[in-house]
């Protein structure tokens, strides 16, 4: 992978960035994504934010190597602290982290979001936490995508700010409102895998002491299995 040739996962993240956007890529690591966006005329300008010095240095080298110093600013900063009001950022990408970490970056950096029209988020796990955050903060889910790369399944969530409160069902929060409309083969594979895994955990919990904690955890998993199976069985019938 390099700035000209992104991985399939990052290419699909790039696909959701509107043409002409001013982008902040948070947790940019090597800065391949912002370099690709500028090199391909998708973004005019970008900020690459990175909290760890090693990746920050490698992002700086990458931007320099591509001759993009005047279009991409690389900043050593935590989360949305990398976004300054004068940047005029219109789209934020956060990819390759867990859903809860992405949520904490959004939550802690809320004051940097006015003016941002679109969030393109690619959690490696726990996409539900992002949907919970979206509902709590009036961001609607306008697009979702599910893809497979090197045997791993990834979800991409695209959020846009809403003025009116939004609501989602438990099933939509867990599995994704747009993904539920399409129910692709990869979606099927992901939820079959997850529900098989949860069933194994529930079975193993049967043979341990039934403390309140275990009972509650088991109940939570059983409810999730039911939500998923309802969808998978609807598909098979
Ligand atoms: N976004 C790239 C991708 O999707 O391939 C890199 C993903 S890499 C696994 C996650 C990066 O996020 C790491 O370089 C890490 O240092 C950075 N990171 C983690 N927490 C961060 C935070 N709060 N602010 C900025 N960067 C963060």
Tab-separated table of C-alpha atoms and ligand atoms in Angstrom:
chain	number	residue	atom	x	y	z
A	1	UNK	CA	0.000	0.000	0.000
A	2	UNK	CA	1.117	3.569	-0.662
A	3	UNK	CA	-0.461	6.987	-1.281
A	4	UNK	CA	-1.177	6.131	-4.943
A	5	UNK	CA	-2.439	2.622	-4.265
A	6	UNK	CA	-4.468	2.397	-1.061
A	7	UNK	CA	-5.710	-0.835	0.520
A	8	UNK	CA	-9.255	-1.844	-0.448
A	9	UNK	CA	-10.446	-0.706	3.012
A	10	UNK	CA	-8.986	2.799	2.730
A	11	UNK	CA	-10.066	3.120	-0.928
A	12	UNK	CA	-13.641	2.574	0.208
A	13	UNK	CA	-13.210	5.160	3.000
A	14	UNK	CA	-11.908	7.627	0.371
A	15	UNK	CA	-14.930	6.880	-1.825
A	16	UNK	CA	-17.233	8.547	0.748
A	17	UNK	CA	-15.269	11.819	0.886
A	18	UNK	CA	-17.149	14.468	-1.142
A	19	UNK	CA	-15.249	16.095	-4.000
A	20	UNK	CA	-13.905	19.490	-2.951
A	21	UNK	CA	-13.888	18.619	0.757
A	22	UNK	CA	-11.359	20.023	3.194
A	23	UNK	CA	-10.449	16.907	5.148
A	24	UNK	CA	-9.034	16.120	8.571
A	25	UNK	CA	-7.776	12.530	8.827
A	26	UNK	CA	-7.417	11.688	12.511
A	27	UNK	CA	-5.053	8.854	13.455
A	28	UNK	CA	-3.462	9.243	10.041
A	29	UNK	CA	-0.378	7.073	10.732
A	30	UNK	CA	1.493	7.146	7.367
A	31	UNK	CA	-0.888	9.829	5.915
A	32	UNK	CA	-1.651	7.624	2.900
A	33	UNK	CA	-5.343	8.556	2.965
A	34	UNK	CA	-4.994	12.378	2.909
A	35	UNK	CA	-2.187	12.090	0.308
A	36	UNK	CA	-4.425	9.910	-1.894
A	37	UNK	CA	-7.361	12.343	-1.503
A	38	UNK	CA	-5.282	15.332	-2.583
A	39	UNK	CA	-3.362	13.477	-5.339
A	40	UNK	CA	-6.683	12.344	-6.844
A	41	UNK	CA	-8.280	15.789	-6.723
A	42	UNK	CA	-10.904	14.706	-4.180
A	43	UNK	CA	-9.730	17.041	-1.412
A	44	UNK	CA	-8.187	20.434	-2.088
A	45	UNK	CA	-6.560	20.616	1.335
A	46	UNK	CA	-6.145	18.292	4.282
A	47	UNK	CA	-4.897	17.977	7.836
A	48	UNK	CA	-3.295	14.719	8.999
A	49	UNK	CA	-3.548	14.371	12.791
A	50	UNK	CA	-1.462	11.832	14.698
A	51	UNK	CA	-0.935	11.497	18.445
A	52	UNK	CA	2.149	9.229	18.411
A	53	UNK	CA	5.498	10.711	17.407
A	54	UNK	CA	6.719	7.781	15.234
A	55	UNK	CA	3.677	7.726	12.913
A	56	UNK	CA	3.612	11.559	12.975
A	57	UNK	CA	7.184	11.623	11.634
A	58	UNK	CA	6.338	9.032	8.992
A	59	UNK	CA	3.266	11.084	7.945
A	60	UNK	CA	5.467	14.163	7.595
A	61	UNK	CA	7.981	12.226	5.475
A	62	UNK	CA	5.208	10.853	3.272
A	63	UNK	CA	3.673	14.286	2.638
A	64	UNK	CA	7.132	15.712	1.872
A	65	UNK	CA	7.937	12.811	-0.477
A	66	UNK	CA	4.698	13.352	-2.416
A	67	UNK	CA	5.422	17.104	-2.685
A	68	UNK	CA	2.185	17.934	-0.871
A	69	UNK	CA	3.517	20.231	1.872
A	70	UNK	CA	1.432	23.172	0.684
A	71	UNK	CA	-1.819	21.181	0.674
A	72	UNK	CA	-1.437	18.864	3.688
A	73	UNK	CA	-0.612	20.005	7.207
A	74	UNK	CA	0.619	17.211	9.487
A	75	UNK	CA	-0.035	17.878	13.175
A	76	UNK	CA	1.074	16.046	16.310
A	77	UNK	CA	-2.155	16.216	18.304
A	78	UNK	CA	-4.669	14.062	20.126
A	79	UNK	CA	-7.951	13.512	18.292
A	80	UNK	CA	-9.776	16.573	17.010
A	81	UNK	CA	-7.253	18.925	18.644
A	82	UNK	CA	-5.614	18.615	15.225
A	83	UNK	CA	-8.513	20.620	13.769
A	84	UNK	CA	-8.152	24.408	14.001
A	85	UNK	CA	-11.098	26.761	13.281
A	86	UNK	CA	-9.175	28.493	10.467
A	87	UNK	CA	-8.737	25.161	8.590
A	88	UNK	CA	-12.377	25.200	7.442
A	89	UNK	CA	-12.584	21.423	7.689
A	90	UNK	CA	-15.745	20.041	6.036
A	91	UNK	CA	-15.122	16.279	6.358
A	92	UNK	CA	-13.417	14.192	9.041
A	93	UNK	CA	-12.114	10.663	8.442
A	94	UNK	CA	-11.216	8.354	11.333
A	95	UNK	CA	-10.245	4.832	10.268
A	96	UNK	CA	-8.614	1.702	11.607
A	97	UNK	CA	-9.434	2.078	15.317
A	98	UNK	CA	-12.019	0.508	17.618
A	99	UNK	CA	-15.502	2.068	17.684
A	100	UNK	CA	-15.237	3.181	21.343
A	101	UNK	CA	-11.937	5.021	20.655
A	102	UNK	CA	-13.494	6.760	17.637
A	103	UNK	CA	-16.448	7.782	19.848
A	104	UNK	CA	-14.196	9.175	22.563
A	105	UNK	CA	-12.319	11.224	19.925
A	106	UNK	CA	-15.642	12.627	18.649
A	107	UNK	CA	-17.012	13.218	22.147
A	108	UNK	CA	-13.883	14.982	23.417
A	109	UNK	CA	-13.592	17.053	20.247
A	110	UNK	CA	-17.246	18.063	19.847
A	111	UNK	CA	-16.335	21.756	19.958
A	112	UNK	CA	-14.257	21.232	16.760
A	113	UNK	CA	-17.192	19.795	14.787
A	114	UNK	CA	-19.300	22.882	13.889
A	115	UNK	CA	-18.697	23.426	10.151
A	116	UNK	CA	-17.972	19.737	9.598
A	117	UNK	CA	-20.606	18.400	7.214
A	118	UNK	CA	-19.627	14.762	7.059
A	119	UNK	CA	-17.889	12.185	9.266
A	120	UNK	CA	-16.499	9.087	7.533
A	121	UNK	CA	-15.751	6.518	10.216
A	122	UNK	CA	-14.278	3.051	9.848
A	123	UNK	CA	-14.283	1.180	13.151
A	124	UNK	CA	-12.421	-2.138	13.224
A	125	UNK	CA	-14.813	-3.395	15.918
A	126	UNK	CA	-17.936	-2.249	17.834
A	127	UNK	CA	-19.559	-0.100	15.167
A	128	UNK	CA	-22.622	-0.045	17.450
A	129	UNK	CA	-20.910	2.419	19.793
A	130	UNK	CA	-20.679	4.888	16.884
A	131	UNK	CA	-24.370	4.473	16.063
A	132	UNK	CA	-25.213	5.082	19.754
A	133	UNK	CA	-23.072	8.236	19.645
A	134	UNK	CA	-24.707	9.368	16.388
A	135	UNK	CA	-28.220	9.073	17.860
A	136	UNK	CA	-27.207	10.837	21.097
A	137	UNK	CA	-25.649	13.701	19.127
A	138	UNK	CA	-28.088	14.086	16.192
A	139	UNK	CA	-25.871	12.798	13.400
A	140	UNK	CA	-27.779	10.704	10.892
A	141	UNK	CA	-26.291	7.674	9.188
A	142	UNK	CA	-26.503	8.516	5.486
A	143	UNK	CA	-24.394	5.666	4.104
A	144	UNK	CA	-22.906	2.430	5.389
A	145	UNK	CA	-20.691	-0.132	3.775
A	146	UNK	CA	-19.392	-3.553	4.778
A	147	UNK	CA	-16.310	-5.073	3.177
A	148	UNK	CA	-13.804	-7.868	3.596
A	149	UNK	CA	-10.042	-7.588	3.349
A	150	UNK	CA	-7.553	-10.301	4.326
A	151	UNK	CA	-10.338	-12.333	5.940
A	152	UNK	CA	-11.313	-9.399	8.197
A	153	UNK	CA	-14.692	-7.735	7.889
A	154	UNK	CA	-14.890	-3.945	8.224
A	155	UNK	CA	-17.761	-1.472	8.374
A	156	UNK	CA	-17.746	2.130	7.167
A	157	UNK	CA	-20.288	4.601	8.574
A	158	UNK	CA	-20.969	7.979	6.992
A	159	UNK	CA	-22.644	10.544	9.258
A	160	UNK	CA	-24.164	13.931	8.501
A	161	UNK	CA	-25.443	16.467	11.032
A	162	UNK	CA	-29.203	16.643	11.582
A	163	UNK	CA	-31.181	19.465	13.183
A	164	UNK	CA	-33.954	17.169	14.424
A	165	UNK	CA	-33.496	14.201	16.792
A	166	UNK	CA	-32.991	10.843	15.092
A	167	UNK	CA	-33.900	7.413	16.376
A	168	UNK	CA	-32.902	3.855	15.496
A	169	UNK	CA	-34.242	0.457	16.612
A	170	UNK	CA	-32.043	-1.922	18.641
A	171	UNK	CA	-31.516	-3.991	15.498
A	172	UNK	CA	-30.480	-0.922	13.475
A	173	UNK	CA	-28.090	0.187	16.220
A	174	UNK	CA	-26.418	-3.223	16.307
A	175	UNK	CA	-26.356	-4.153	12.633
A	176	UNK	CA	-26.614	-0.812	10.836
A	177	UNK	CA	-29.727	0.764	9.263
A	178	UNK	CA	-28.288	0.912	5.731
A	179	UNK	CA	-26.527	-2.464	5.979
A	180	UNK	CA	-29.834	-4.031	7.071
A	181	UNK	CA	-31.478	-2.724	3.904
A	182	UNK	CA	-28.903	-4.439	1.683
A	183	UNK	CA	-27.960	-7.561	3.666
A	184	UNK	CA	-25.007	-8.474	1.471
A	185	UNK	CA	-23.220	-11.837	1.616
A	186	UNK	CA	-20.455	-10.249	3.744
A	187	UNK	CA	-23.073	-8.874	6.167
A	188	UNK	CA	-24.498	-12.383	6.415
A	189	UNK	CA	-21.050	-13.841	7.070
A	190	UNK	CA	-20.234	-11.264	9.754
A	191	UNK	CA	-23.424	-11.807	11.739
A	192	UNK	CA	-23.335	-15.596	11.417
A	193	UNK	CA	-19.761	-15.500	12.792
A	194	UNK	CA	-20.692	-13.099	15.627
A	195	UNK	CA	-23.775	-14.999	16.688
A	196	UNK	CA	-21.908	-18.358	16.630
A	197	UNK	CA	-19.240	-16.762	18.825
A	198	UNK	CA	-21.831	-15.407	21.279
A	199	UNK	CA	-23.552	-18.797	21.452
A	200	UNK	CA	-20.228	-20.414	22.439
A	201	UNK	CA	-19.725	-17.778	25.154
A	202	UNK	CA	-23.270	-18.305	26.504
A	203	UNK	CA	-22.704	-22.085	26.554
A	204	UNK	CA	-19.422	-21.654	28.451
A	205	UNK	CA	-21.166	-19.359	30.942
A	206	UNK	CA	-23.669	-22.120	31.781
A	207	UNK	CA	-20.899	-24.099	33.476
A	208	UNK	CA	-19.655	-21.244	35.677
A	209	UNK	CA	-21.097	-19.895	38.954
A	210	UNK	CA	-24.300	-17.964	38.168
A	211	UNK	CA	-23.364	-14.634	39.744
A	212	UNK	CA	-25.481	-11.553	39.008
A	213	UNK	CA	-22.761	-10.347	36.647
A	214	UNK	CA	-22.761	-13.620	34.667
A	215	UNK	CA	-26.567	-13.708	34.527
A	216	UNK	CA	-26.722	-10.140	33.197
A	217	UNK	CA	-23.965	-10.731	30.640
A	218	UNK	CA	-25.671	-13.913	29.470
A	219	UNK	CA	-28.997	-12.092	29.125
A	220	UNK	CA	-27.342	-9.338	27.095
A	221	UNK	CA	-25.785	-11.897	24.720
A	222	UNK	CA	-29.032	-13.881	24.379
A	223	UNK	CA	-30.860	-10.670	23.415
A	224	UNK	CA	-28.209	-9.853	20.819
A	225	UNK	CA	-28.375	-13.405	19.399
A	226	UNK	CA	-32.160	-13.029	19.095
A	227	UNK	CA	-31.852	-9.694	17.277
A	228	UNK	CA	-29.344	-11.162	14.822
A	229	UNK	CA	-31.170	-14.448	14.278
A	230	UNK	CA	-34.413	-12.641	13.540
A	231	UNK	CA	-32.669	-10.951	10.618
A	232	UNK	CA	-30.759	-14.022	9.405
A	233	UNK	CA	-33.835	-16.265	9.613
A	234	UNK	CA	-35.960	-13.689	7.774
A	235	UNK	CA	-33.374	-13.961	5.011
A	236	UNK	CA	-33.487	-17.757	4.895
A	237	UNK	CA	-37.278	-18.081	4.957
B	1	LIG	N1	-5.992	5.572	9.796
B	1	LIG	C1	-4.977	4.633	9.358
B	1	LIG	C2	-5.610	3.441	8.693
B	1	LIG	O1	-6.833	3.300	8.783
B	1	LIG	O2	-4.875	2.641	8.112
B	1	LIG	C3	-4.112	4.205	10.536
B	1	LIG	C4	-4.792	3.314	11.525
B	1	LIG	S1	-3.719	2.933	12.880
B	1	LIG	C5	-4.193	1.344	13.282
B	1	LIG	C6	-4.365	3.962	14.168
B	1	LIG	C7	-3.580	5.245	14.318
B	1	LIG	O3	-4.320	6.131	15.136
B	1	LIG	C8	-2.233	5.026	14.975
B	1	LIG	O4	-1.224	5.629	14.210
B	1	LIG	C9	-2.404	5.718	16.338
B	1	LIG	O5	-1.207	6.284	16.810
B	1	LIG	C10	-3.442	6.784	16.023
B	1	LIG	N2	-4.236	7.266	17.166
B	1	LIG	C11	-4.768	6.546	18.170
B	1	LIG	N3	-5.436	7.351	19.015
B	1	LIG	C12	-5.347	8.600	18.512
B	1	LIG	C13	-5.822	9.871	18.942
B	1	LIG	N4	-6.528	10.026	20.061
B	1	LIG	N5	-5.521	10.962	18.195
B	1	LIG	C14	-4.790	10.826	17.063
B	1	LIG	N6	-4.310	9.656	16.621
B	1	LIG	C15	-4.585	8.555	17.328
